[in-house]
Coordinates of C-alpha atoms and ligand atoms in Angstrom, one line a residue:
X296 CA 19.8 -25.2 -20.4
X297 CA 16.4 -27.0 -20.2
X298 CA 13.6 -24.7 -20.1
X299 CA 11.4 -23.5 -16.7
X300 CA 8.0 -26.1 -16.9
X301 CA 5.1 -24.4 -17.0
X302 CA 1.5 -25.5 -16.0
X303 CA 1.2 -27.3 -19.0
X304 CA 4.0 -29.4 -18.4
X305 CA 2.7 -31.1 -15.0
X306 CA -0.2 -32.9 -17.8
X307 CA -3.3 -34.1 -15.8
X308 CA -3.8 -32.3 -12.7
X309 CA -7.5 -34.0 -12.0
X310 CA -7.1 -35.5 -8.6
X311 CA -3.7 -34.6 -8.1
X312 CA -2.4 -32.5 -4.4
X313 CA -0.6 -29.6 -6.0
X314 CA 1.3 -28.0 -3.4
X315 CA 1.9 -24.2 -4.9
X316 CA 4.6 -22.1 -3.0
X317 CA 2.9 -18.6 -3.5
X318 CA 4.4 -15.1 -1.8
X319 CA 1.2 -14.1 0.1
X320 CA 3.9 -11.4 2.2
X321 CA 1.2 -9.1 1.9
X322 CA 1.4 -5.5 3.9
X323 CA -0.4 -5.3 6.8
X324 CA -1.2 -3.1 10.1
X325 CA -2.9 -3.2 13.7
X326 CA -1.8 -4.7 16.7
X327 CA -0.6 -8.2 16.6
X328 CA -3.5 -10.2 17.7
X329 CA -5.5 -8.8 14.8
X330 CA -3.6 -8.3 11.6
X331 CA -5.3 -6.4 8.6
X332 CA -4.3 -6.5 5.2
X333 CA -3.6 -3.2 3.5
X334 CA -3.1 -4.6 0.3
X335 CA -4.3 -7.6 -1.3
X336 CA -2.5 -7.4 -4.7
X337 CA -0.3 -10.5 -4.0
X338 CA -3.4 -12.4 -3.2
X339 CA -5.5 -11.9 -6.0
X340 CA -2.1 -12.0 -8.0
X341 CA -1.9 -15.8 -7.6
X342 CA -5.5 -16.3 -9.0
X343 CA -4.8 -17.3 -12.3
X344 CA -2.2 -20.0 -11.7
X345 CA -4.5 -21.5 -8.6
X346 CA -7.3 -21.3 -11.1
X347 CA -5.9 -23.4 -13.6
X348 CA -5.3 -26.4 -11.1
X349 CA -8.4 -26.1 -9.5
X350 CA -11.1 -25.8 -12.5
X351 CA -8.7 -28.8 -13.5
X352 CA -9.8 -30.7 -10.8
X353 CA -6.7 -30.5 -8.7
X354 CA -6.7 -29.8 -5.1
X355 CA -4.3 -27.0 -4.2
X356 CA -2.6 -26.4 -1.0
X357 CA -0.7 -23.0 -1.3
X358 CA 2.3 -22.1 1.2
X359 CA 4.1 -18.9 1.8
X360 CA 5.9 -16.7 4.6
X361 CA 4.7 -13.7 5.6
X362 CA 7.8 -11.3 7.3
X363 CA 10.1 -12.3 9.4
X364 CA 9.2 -14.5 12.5
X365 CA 12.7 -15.9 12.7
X366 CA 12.1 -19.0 12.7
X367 CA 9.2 -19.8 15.8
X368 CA 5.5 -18.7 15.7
X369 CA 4.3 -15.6 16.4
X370 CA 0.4 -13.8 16.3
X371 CA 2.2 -11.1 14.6
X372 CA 3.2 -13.0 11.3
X373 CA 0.4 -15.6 11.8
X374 CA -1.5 -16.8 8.5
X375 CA -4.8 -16.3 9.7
X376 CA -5.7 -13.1 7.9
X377 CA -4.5 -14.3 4.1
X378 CA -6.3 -17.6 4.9
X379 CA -9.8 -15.5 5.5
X380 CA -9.3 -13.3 2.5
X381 CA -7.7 -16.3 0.1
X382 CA -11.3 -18.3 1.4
X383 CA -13.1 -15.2 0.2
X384 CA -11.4 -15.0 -3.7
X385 CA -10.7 -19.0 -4.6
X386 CA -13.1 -21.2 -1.7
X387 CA -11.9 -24.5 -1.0
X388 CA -8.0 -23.3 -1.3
X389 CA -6.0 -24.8 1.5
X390 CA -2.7 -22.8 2.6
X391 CA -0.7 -24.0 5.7
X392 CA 0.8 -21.1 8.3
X393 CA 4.0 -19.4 7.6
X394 CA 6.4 -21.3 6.0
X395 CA 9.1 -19.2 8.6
X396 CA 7.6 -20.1 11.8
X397 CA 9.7 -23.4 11.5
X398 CA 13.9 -22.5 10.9
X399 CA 13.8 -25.7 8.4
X400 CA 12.2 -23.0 5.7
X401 CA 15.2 -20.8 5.8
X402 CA 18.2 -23.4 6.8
X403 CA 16.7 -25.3 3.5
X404 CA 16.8 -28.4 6.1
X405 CA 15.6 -31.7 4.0
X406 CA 13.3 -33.0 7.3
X407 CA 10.8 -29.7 6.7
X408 CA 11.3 -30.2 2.6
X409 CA 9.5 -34.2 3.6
X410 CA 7.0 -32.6 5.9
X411 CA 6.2 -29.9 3.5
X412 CA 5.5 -32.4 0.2
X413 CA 4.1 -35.8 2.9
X414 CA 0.8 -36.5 0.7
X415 CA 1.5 -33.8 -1.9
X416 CA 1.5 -35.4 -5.6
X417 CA 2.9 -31.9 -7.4
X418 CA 5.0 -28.7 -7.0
X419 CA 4.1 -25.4 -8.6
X420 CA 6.2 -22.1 -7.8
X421 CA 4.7 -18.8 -8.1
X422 CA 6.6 -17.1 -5.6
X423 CA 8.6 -15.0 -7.6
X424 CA 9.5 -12.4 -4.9
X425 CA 11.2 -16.0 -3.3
X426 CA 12.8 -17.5 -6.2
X427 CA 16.2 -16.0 -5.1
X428 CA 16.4 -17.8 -1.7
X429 CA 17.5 -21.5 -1.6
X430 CA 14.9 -22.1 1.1
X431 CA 13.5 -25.1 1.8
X432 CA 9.7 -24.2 0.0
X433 CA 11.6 -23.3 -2.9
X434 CA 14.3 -25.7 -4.0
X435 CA 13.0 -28.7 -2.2
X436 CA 9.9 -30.0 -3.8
X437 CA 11.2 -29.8 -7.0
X438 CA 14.3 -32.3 -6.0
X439 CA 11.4 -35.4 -6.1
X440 CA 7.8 -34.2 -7.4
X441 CA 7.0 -33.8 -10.8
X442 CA 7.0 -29.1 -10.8
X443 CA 6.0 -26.2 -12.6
X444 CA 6.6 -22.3 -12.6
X445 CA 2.8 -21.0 -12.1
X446 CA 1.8 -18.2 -14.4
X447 CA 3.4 -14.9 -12.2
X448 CA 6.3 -16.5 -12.2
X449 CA 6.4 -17.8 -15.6
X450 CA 5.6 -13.8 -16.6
X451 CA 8.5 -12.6 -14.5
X452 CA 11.2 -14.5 -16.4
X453 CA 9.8 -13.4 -19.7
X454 CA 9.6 -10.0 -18.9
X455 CA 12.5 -9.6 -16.7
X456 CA 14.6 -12.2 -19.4
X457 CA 14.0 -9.9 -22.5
X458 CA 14.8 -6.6 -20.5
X459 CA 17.9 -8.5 -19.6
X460 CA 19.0 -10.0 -22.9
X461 CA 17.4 -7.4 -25.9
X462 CA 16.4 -4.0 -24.2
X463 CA 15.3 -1.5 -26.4
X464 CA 18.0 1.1 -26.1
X465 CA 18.6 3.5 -24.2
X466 CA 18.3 0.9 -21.5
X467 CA 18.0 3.4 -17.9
X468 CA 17.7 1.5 -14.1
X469 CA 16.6 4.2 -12.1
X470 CA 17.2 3.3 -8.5
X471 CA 16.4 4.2 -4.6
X472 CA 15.2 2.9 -1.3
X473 CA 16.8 2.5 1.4
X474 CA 19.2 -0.8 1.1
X475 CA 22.1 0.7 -0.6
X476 CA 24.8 -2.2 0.1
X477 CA 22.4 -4.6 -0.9
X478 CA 22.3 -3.0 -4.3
X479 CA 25.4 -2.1 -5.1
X480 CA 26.6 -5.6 -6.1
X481 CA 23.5 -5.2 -8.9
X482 CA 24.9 -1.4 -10.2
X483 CA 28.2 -3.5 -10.6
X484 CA 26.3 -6.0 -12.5
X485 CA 24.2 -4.0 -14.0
X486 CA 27.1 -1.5 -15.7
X487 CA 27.5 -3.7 -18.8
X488 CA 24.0 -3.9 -19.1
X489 CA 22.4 -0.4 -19.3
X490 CA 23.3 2.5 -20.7
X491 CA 22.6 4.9 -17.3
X492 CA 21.7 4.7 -13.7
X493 CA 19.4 7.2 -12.0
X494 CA 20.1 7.3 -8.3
X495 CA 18.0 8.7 -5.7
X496 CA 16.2 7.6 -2.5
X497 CA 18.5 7.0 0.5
X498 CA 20.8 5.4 -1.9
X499 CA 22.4 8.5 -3.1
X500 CA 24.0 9.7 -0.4
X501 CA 26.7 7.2 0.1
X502 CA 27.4 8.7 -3.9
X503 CA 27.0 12.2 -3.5
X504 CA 29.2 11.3 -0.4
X505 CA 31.8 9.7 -2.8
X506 CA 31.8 12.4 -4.6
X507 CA 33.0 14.4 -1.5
X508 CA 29.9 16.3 -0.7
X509 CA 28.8 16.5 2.8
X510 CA 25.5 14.9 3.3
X511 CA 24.3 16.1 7.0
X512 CA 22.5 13.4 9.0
X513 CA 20.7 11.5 5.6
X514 CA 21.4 7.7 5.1
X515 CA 24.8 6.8 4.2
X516 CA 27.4 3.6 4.7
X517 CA 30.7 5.0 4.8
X518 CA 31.9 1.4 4.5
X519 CA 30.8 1.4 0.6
X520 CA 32.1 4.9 -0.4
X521 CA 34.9 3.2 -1.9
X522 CA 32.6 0.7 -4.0
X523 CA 30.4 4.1 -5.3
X524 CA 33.7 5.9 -6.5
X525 CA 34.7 2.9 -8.0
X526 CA 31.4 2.5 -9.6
X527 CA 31.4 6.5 -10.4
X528 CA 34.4 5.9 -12.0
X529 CA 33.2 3.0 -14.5
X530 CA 31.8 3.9 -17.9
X531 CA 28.0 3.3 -17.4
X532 CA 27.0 7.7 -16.3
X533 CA 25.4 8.0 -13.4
X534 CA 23.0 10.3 -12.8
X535 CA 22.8 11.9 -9.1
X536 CA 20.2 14.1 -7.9
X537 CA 20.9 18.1 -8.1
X538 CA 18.8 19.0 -4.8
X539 CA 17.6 17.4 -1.9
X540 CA 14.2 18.0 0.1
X541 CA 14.9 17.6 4.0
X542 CA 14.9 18.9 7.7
X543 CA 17.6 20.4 8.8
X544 CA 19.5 20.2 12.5
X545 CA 16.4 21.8 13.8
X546 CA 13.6 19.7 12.3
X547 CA 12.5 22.6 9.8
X548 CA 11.3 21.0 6.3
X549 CA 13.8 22.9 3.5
X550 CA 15.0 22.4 -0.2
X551 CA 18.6 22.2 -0.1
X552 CA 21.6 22.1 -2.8
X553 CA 23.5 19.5 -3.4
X554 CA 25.1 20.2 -0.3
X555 CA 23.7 19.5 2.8
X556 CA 24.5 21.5 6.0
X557 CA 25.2 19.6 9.2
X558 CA 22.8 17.9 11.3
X559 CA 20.4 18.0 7.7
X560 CA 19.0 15.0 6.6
X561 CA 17.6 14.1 3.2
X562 CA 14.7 13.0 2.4
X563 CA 13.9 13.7 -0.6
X564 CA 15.1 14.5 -4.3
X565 CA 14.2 18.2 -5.1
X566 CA 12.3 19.4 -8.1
X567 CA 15.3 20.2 -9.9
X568 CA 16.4 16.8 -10.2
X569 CA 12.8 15.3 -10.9
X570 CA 13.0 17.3 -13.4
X571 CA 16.5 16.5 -14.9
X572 CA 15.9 12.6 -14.1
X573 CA 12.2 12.5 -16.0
X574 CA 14.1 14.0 -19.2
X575 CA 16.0 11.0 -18.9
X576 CA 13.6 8.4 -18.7
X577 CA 11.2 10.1 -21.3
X578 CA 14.1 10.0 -23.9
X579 CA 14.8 5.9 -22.7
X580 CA 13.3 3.0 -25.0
X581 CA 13.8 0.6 -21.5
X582 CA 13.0 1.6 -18.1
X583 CA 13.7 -0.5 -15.2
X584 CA 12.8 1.3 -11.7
X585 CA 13.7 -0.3 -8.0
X586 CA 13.5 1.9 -5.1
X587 CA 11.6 5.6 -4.5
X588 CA 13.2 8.3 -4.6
X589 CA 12.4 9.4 -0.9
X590 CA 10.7 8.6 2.4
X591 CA 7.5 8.6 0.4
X592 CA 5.4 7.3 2.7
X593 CA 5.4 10.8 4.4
X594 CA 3.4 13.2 2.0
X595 CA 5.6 16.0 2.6
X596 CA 8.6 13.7 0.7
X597 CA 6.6 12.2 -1.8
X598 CA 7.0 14.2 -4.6
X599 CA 10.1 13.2 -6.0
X600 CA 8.8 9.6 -5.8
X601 CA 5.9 10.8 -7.7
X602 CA 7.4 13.1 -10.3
X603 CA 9.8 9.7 -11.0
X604 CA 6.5 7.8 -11.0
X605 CA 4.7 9.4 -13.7
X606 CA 7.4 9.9 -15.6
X607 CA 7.8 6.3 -15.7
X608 CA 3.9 5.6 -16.6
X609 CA 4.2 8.6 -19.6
X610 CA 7.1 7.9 -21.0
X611 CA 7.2 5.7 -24.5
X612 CA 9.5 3.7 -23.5
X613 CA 9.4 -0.6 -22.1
X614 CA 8.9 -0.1 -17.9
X615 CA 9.3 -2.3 -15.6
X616 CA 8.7 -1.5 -11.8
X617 CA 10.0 -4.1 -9.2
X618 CA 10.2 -3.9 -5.8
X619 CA 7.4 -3.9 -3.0
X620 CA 8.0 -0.5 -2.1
X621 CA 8.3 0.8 -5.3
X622 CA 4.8 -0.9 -6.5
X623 CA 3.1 0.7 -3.2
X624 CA 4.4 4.4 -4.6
X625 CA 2.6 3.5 -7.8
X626 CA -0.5 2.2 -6.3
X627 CA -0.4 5.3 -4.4
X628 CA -0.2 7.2 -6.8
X629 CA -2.7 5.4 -9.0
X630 CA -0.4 5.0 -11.8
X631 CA -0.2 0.8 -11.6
X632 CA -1.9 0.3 -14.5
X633 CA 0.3 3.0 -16.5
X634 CA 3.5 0.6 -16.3
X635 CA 4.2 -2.3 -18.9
X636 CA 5.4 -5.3 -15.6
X637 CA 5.2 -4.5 -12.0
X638 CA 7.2 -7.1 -10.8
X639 CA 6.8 -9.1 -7.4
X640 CA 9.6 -9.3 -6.4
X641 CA 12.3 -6.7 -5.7
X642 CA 15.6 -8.2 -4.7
X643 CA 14.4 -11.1 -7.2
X644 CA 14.3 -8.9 -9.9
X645 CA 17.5 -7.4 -9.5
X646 CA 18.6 -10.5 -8.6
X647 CA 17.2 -11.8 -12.1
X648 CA 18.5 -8.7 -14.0
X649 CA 22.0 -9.4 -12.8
X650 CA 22.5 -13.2 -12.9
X651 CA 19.7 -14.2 -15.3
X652 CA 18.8 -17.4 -13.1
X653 CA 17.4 -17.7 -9.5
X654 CA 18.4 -20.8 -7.1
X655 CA 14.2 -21.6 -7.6
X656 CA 14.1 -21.7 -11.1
X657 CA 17.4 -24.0 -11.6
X658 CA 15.6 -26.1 -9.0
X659 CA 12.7 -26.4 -11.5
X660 CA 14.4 -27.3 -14.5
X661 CA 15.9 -30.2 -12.2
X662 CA 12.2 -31.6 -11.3
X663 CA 11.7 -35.0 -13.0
X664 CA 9.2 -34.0 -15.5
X665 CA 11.9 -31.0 -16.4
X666 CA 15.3 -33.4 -16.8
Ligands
LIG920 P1 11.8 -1.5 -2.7 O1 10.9 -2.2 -1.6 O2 11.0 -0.9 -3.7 O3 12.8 -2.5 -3.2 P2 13.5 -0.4 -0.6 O4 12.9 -1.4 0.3 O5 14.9 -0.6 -1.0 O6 12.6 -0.4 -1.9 O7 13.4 1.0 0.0 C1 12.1 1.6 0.3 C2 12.3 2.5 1.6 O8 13.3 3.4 1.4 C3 11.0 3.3 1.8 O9 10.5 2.8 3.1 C4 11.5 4.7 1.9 O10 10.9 5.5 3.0 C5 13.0 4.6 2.1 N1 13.7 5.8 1.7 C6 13.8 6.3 0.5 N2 14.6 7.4 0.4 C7 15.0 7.6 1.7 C8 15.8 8.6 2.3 N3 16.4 9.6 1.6 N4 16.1 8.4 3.6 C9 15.6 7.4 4.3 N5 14.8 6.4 3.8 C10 14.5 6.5 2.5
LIG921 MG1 11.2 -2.7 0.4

């Protein structure tokens, strides 16, 4: 397998159009017409790699989507407020609107991939939060300009890549959010990899309900039950939260058991299990975390999400955070800089963890200066 070029691979950039596919999918709020960034991270994240090509010489034309405008424009998912702040960190930047805005970005359709590269002389990918789509931006430049992986992306596969081929052992994913069927195909992956799974955030349930307790009103797919007791069954342990913090049927805020009573829904893991799951990741030697452990954007179910957090940022052990949800909990709670990688890119980096390859970096290793 020919390696992923990096920067130094394209050779001189001085003069050269480098089109760089960045993931400027930044968090924002306020009503549609006037967009404000919460959270610039992804921004300034792309510095060093547009750096390098510009005080190079090289003009640089970045690209990205921003949500999901399905395909026709929208005020909502417009550009304009990345373009103001990207003018503000690195002047002189171009970057075109959302990529999305046009259905040839996600139908990979060949027509967009010419408009895309019509006067571009290079290709540089930094998107790693995009890597795992075969969309047009993605795997299309590379097919005909000479490309590179920019520096966050080139940072992503080494990280990622060692945690994936040598962990320091115990290797422990500890994972949450919301998307459990999404997931589940990386657990399954993921089984001969690690040596346990933490499980919390909405995912649990559709476990705990495996296991045959009742689980009230929370988050659940019935449809993969089946899947988890398989999963259950294999023999990677999986560790499942001991309490849960919720409302119950009437809306009242209440620790509960591992049982929850009907109408309750969970919303939270409950000290008792923070407690249990930080022994585990202070005894690990490779923590990989995806997903909070709770609706943590609420502060009355953040503390699970924050007990996990800083257990993660103390613990001696190689961590890894991915996810965008997951890196907003550590932001929030200050503890970014406490963590060896925050990754970009969620589903990318589970996506990375279980396959080792992503459609965007095959497609880079096929560019003509790669082959
Ligand atoms: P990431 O972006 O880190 O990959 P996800 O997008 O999978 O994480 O999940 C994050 C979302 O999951 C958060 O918005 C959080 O509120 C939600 N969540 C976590 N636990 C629960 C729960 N028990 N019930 C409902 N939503 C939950
Ligand atoms: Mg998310």
């Amino acid at each position: 397998m020919n390696r992923v070029p990096a920067l130094e691979d394209l050779g001189d950039v001085s003069g050269k159009r480098v089109l760089v596919r960045t993931d400027f999918n930044v968090p924002m709020e306020g009503p549609d017409d006037q967009r404000v960034i919460t959270d610039d991270f992804r921004i300034r994240a792309a510095l060093p790699t547009i750096e390098y090509l510009t005080s190079r010489g090289a003009h640089v034309v970045c690209a990205s989507h921003l949500g999901r405008p399905k395909g026709a424009p929208s005020a909502k998912y417009s550009m304009e407020p990345v373009r103001k702040r990207l003018a503000e960190l690195a002047p002189g930047v171009d970057l075109l609107e959302n990529l999305r805005f046009n259905p040839g970005e996600e139908g990979n359709d060949p027509t967009f991939v010419d408009d895309l590269i019509r006067g571009i002389d290079m290709y540089v990918n930094d998107a790693f939060g995009a890597a795992h789509r075969s969309h047009a931006s993605i795997v299309g430049p590379p097919r005909t300009l000479p490309s590179a992986a920019g520096r966050l992306l080139h940072r992503e596969v080494e990280v990622l890549g060692d945690m994936r081929e040598k962990p320091k052992r115990p290797f422990v994913a500890v994972l949450g959010g919301a998307k459990v069927s999404d997931k589940l195909g990386v657990i399954e992956a993921l089984q001969q990899r690690v040596d346990a799974f933490i499980i919390g955030g909405g995912m649990c349930f559709t476990f705990l309900a495996a296991q045959g307790y009742p689980v009230g009103d929370s988050i659940c797919e019935r449809d993969q039950i089946e899947t988890c007791k398989q999963l259950l069954a294999g023999g990677t342990p999986i560790h499942l939260p001991e309490d849960i913090i919720g409302l119950d049927a009437q809306g009242v805020y209440q620790t509960f058991g591992i049982r929850l009573p009907e109408g309750a829904k969970g919303l939270d893991i409950g000290p008792g299990s923070a407690a249990a799951f930080t022994d585990i990741i202070m005894d690990a030697r490779s923590v990989f975390w995806n997903g909070p452990m709770g609706m943590f954007e609420d502060p009355r179910f953040a503390s699970g999400t924050k007990t996990v957090a800083q257990a993660v940022a103390d613990t001696k052990a190689f961590t890894v955070v991915g996810g965008g949800d997951s890196a907003a909990a550590l932001a929030q709670f200050k503890l970014e800089s406490e963590v060896d990688h925050v990754s970009t890119g969620g589903g990318a980096s589970l996506e990375f963890l279980e396959l080792g390859d992503l459609p965007g970096l095959a497609a880079l290793r096929g560019a003509p200066n790669a082959r």
